[in-house]
CSV table of C-alpha atoms in Angstrom, one decimal:
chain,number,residue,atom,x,y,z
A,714,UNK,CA,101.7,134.0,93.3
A,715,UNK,CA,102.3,137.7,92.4
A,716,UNK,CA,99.2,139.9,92.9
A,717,UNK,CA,98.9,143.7,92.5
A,718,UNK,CA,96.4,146.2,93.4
A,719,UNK,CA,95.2,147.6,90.4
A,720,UNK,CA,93.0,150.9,90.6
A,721,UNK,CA,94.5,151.9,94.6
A,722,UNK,CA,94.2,155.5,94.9
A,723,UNK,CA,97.3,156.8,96.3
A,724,UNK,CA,97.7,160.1,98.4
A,725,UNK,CA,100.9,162.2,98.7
A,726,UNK,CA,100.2,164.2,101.6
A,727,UNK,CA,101.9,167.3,103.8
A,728,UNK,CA,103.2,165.1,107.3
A,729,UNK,CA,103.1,168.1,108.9
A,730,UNK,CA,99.1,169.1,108.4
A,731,UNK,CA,97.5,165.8,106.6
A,732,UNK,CA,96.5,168.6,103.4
A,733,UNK,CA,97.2,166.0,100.2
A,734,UNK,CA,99.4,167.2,97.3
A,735,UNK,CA,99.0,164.6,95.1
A,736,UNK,CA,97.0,161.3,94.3
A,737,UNK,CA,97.3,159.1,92.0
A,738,UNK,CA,96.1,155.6,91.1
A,739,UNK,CA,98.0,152.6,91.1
A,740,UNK,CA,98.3,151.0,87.2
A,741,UNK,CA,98.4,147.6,85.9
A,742,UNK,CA,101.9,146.8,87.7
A,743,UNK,CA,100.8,148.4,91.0
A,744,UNK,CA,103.1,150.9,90.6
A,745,UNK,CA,102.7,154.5,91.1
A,746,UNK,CA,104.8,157.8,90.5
A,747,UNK,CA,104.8,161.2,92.3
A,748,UNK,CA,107.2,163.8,90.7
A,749,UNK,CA,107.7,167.4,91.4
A,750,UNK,CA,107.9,167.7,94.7
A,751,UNK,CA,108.7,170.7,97.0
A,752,UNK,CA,111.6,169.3,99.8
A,753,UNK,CA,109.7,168.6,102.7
A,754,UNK,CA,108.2,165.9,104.8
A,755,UNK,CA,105.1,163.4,103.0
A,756,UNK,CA,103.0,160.7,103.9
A,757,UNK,CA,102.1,157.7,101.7
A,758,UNK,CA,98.3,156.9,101.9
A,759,UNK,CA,96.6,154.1,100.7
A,760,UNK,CA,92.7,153.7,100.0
A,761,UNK,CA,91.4,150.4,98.8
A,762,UNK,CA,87.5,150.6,100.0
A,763,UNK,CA,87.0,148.5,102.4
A,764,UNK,CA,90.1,147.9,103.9
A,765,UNK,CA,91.9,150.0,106.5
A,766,UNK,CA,95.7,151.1,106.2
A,767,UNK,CA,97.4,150.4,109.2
A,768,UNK,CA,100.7,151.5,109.1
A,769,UNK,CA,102.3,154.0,106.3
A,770,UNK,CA,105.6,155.6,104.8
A,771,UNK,CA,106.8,158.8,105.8
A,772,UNK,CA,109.1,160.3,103.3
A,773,UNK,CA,112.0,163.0,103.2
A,774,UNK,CA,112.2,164.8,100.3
A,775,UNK,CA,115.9,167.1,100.2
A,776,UNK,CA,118.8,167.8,98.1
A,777,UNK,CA,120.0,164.4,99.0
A,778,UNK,CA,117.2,162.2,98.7
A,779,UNK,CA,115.1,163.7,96.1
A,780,UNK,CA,114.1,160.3,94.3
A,781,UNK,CA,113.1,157.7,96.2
A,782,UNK,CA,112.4,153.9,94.9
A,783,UNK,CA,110.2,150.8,96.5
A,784,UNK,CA,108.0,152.7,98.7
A,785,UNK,CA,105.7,149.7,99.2
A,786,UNK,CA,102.6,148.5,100.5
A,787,UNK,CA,101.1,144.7,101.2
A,788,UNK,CA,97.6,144.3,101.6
A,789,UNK,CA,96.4,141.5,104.3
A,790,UNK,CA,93.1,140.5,103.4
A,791,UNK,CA,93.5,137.3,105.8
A,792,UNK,CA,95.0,137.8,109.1
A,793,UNK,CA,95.1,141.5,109.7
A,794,UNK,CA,93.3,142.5,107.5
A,795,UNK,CA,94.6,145.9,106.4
A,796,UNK,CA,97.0,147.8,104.2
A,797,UNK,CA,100.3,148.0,105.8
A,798,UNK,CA,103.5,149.5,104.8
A,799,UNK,CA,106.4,146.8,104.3
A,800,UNK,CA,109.7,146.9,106.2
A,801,UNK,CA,108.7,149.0,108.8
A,802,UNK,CA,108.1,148.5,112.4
A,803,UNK,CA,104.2,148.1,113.5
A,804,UNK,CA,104.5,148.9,117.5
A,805,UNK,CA,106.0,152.2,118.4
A,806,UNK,CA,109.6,150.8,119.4
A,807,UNK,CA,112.0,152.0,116.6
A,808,UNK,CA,113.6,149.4,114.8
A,809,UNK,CA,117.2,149.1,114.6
A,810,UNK,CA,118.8,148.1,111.2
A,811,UNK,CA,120.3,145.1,112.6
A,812,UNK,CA,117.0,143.8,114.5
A,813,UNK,CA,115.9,141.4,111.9
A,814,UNK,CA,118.4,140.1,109.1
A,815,UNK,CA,117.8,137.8,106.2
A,816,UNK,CA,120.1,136.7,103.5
A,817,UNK,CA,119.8,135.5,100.6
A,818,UNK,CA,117.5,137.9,98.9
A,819,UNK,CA,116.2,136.6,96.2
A,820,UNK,CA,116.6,133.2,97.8
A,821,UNK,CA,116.3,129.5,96.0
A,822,UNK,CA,116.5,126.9,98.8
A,823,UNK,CA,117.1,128.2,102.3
A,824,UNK,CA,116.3,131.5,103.8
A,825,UNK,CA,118.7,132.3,106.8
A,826,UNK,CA,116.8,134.4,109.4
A,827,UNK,CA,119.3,136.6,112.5
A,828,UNK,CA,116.9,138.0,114.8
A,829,UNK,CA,118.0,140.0,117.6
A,830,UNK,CA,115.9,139.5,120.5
A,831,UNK,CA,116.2,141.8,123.8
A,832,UNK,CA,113.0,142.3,125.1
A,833,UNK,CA,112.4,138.3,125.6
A,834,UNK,CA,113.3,135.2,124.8
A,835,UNK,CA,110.4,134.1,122.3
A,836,UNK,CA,109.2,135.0,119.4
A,837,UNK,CA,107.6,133.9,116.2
A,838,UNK,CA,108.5,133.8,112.8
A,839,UNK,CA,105.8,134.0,109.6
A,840,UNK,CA,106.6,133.9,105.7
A,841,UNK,CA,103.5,135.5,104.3
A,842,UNK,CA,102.8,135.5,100.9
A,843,UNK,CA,101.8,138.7,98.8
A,844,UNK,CA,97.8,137.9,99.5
A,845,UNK,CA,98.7,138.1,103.5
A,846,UNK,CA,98.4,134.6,103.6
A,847,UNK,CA,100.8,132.6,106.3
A,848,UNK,CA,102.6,130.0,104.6
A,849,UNK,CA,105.2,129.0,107.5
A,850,UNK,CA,104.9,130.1,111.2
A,851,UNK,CA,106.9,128.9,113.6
A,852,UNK,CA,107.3,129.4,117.5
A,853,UNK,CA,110.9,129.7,118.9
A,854,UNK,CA,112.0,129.9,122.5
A,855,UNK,CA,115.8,131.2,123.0
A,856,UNK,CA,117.1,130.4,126.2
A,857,UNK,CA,119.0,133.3,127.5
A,858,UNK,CA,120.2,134.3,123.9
A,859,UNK,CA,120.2,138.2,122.9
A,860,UNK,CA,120.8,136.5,118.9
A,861,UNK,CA,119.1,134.3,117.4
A,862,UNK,CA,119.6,132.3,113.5
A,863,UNK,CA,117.6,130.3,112.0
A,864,UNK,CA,117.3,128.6,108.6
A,865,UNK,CA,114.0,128.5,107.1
A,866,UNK,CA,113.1,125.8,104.3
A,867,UNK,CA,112.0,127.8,101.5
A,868,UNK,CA,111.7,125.1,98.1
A,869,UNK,CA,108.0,124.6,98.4
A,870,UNK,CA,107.2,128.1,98.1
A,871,UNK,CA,106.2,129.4,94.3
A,872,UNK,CA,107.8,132.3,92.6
A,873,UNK,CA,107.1,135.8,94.1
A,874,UNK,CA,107.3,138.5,96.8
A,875,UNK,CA,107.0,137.2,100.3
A,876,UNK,CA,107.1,138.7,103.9
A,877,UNK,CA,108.9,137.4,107.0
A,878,UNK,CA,107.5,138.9,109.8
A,879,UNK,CA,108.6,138.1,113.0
A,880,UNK,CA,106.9,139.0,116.3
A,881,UNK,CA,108.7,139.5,119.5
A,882,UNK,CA,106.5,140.7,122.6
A,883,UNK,CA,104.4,143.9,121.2
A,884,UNK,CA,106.8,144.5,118.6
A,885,UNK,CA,105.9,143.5,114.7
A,886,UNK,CA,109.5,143.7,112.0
A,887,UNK,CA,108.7,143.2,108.5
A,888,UNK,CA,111.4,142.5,105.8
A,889,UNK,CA,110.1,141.6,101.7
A,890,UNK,CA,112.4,139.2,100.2
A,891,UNK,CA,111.2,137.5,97.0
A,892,UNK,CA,111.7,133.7,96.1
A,893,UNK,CA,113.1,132.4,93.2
């Protein structure tokens, strides 16, 4: 099940200083737009009263990358409970591009998970759906194995946009993929 926050306010702020240069609300798709901007460094911020934003987007905007797409946000109103940005790392490790792969995206069936795993040899793997709810979880202990796959059974989940998030030690990854 698809659910969108209707009625966020959404700040476009300096990174640099925290002074906002825009806000908008989000509309009956969820969606909001920002245009005009002066190149420079913004944050994202998300108020939905009541609920704390954890984690956010930090934009660039240059000659290069002046129009950016699918800066998004889930809102965990189960486990967590907070606004988070997707597809970001939550612990203060950097995440490398290859750390958490999935394929395919949308998916049917099966979703194939590659995690790679140096800090331990555990870790745990969540599909979360777009409420923040935890529809599989799963433990997994690699012995001595840097890289792990994984096929995760996906046909009993509806329609939609879904999270895998998989924890390793301290460290959270996020990737949206969305289920046909």
């Amino acid at each position: 099940m698809n659910v969108v926050v209707v009625g966020a306010d959404i700040t476009l702020e300096l990174a640099s200083t925290g002074e906002p240069i825009q806000n908008r609300v989000s509309d009956l798709s969820g969606t909001y737009v920002f245009e005009n901007l002066a190149f420079g460094e913004y944050r994202v911020v998300v108020d939905i009263p009541n609920i704390p934003q954890f984690s956010t987007h930090y934009i660039n905007v240059n000659s290069i990358d002046s129009v950016l797409n699918n800066i998004n946000f889930f809102v965990d109103t189960i486990t967590d409970f907070g606004i988070f940005a997707d597809t970001i790392l939550l612990s203060t490790n950097k995440i490398e591009s290859n750390q958490l792969i999935i394929w395919p995206n949308p998916v049917q069936n099966q979703l194939y998970v590659e995690v790679s795993n140096q800090e331990t040899n555990s870790f745990t793997v969540e599909i979360i759906n777009s409420l923040g709810s935890t529809c599989v979880m799963k433990d997994f202990n690699e012995k001595n194995n840097s890289k792990s796959s994984l096929k995760l059974n996906t046909k009993t989940l509806s329609n939609g946009i879904y999270f895998i998030k998989v924890t390793i030690g301290n460290s959270i990854y996020l990737k949206k993929f969305v289920k046909e």
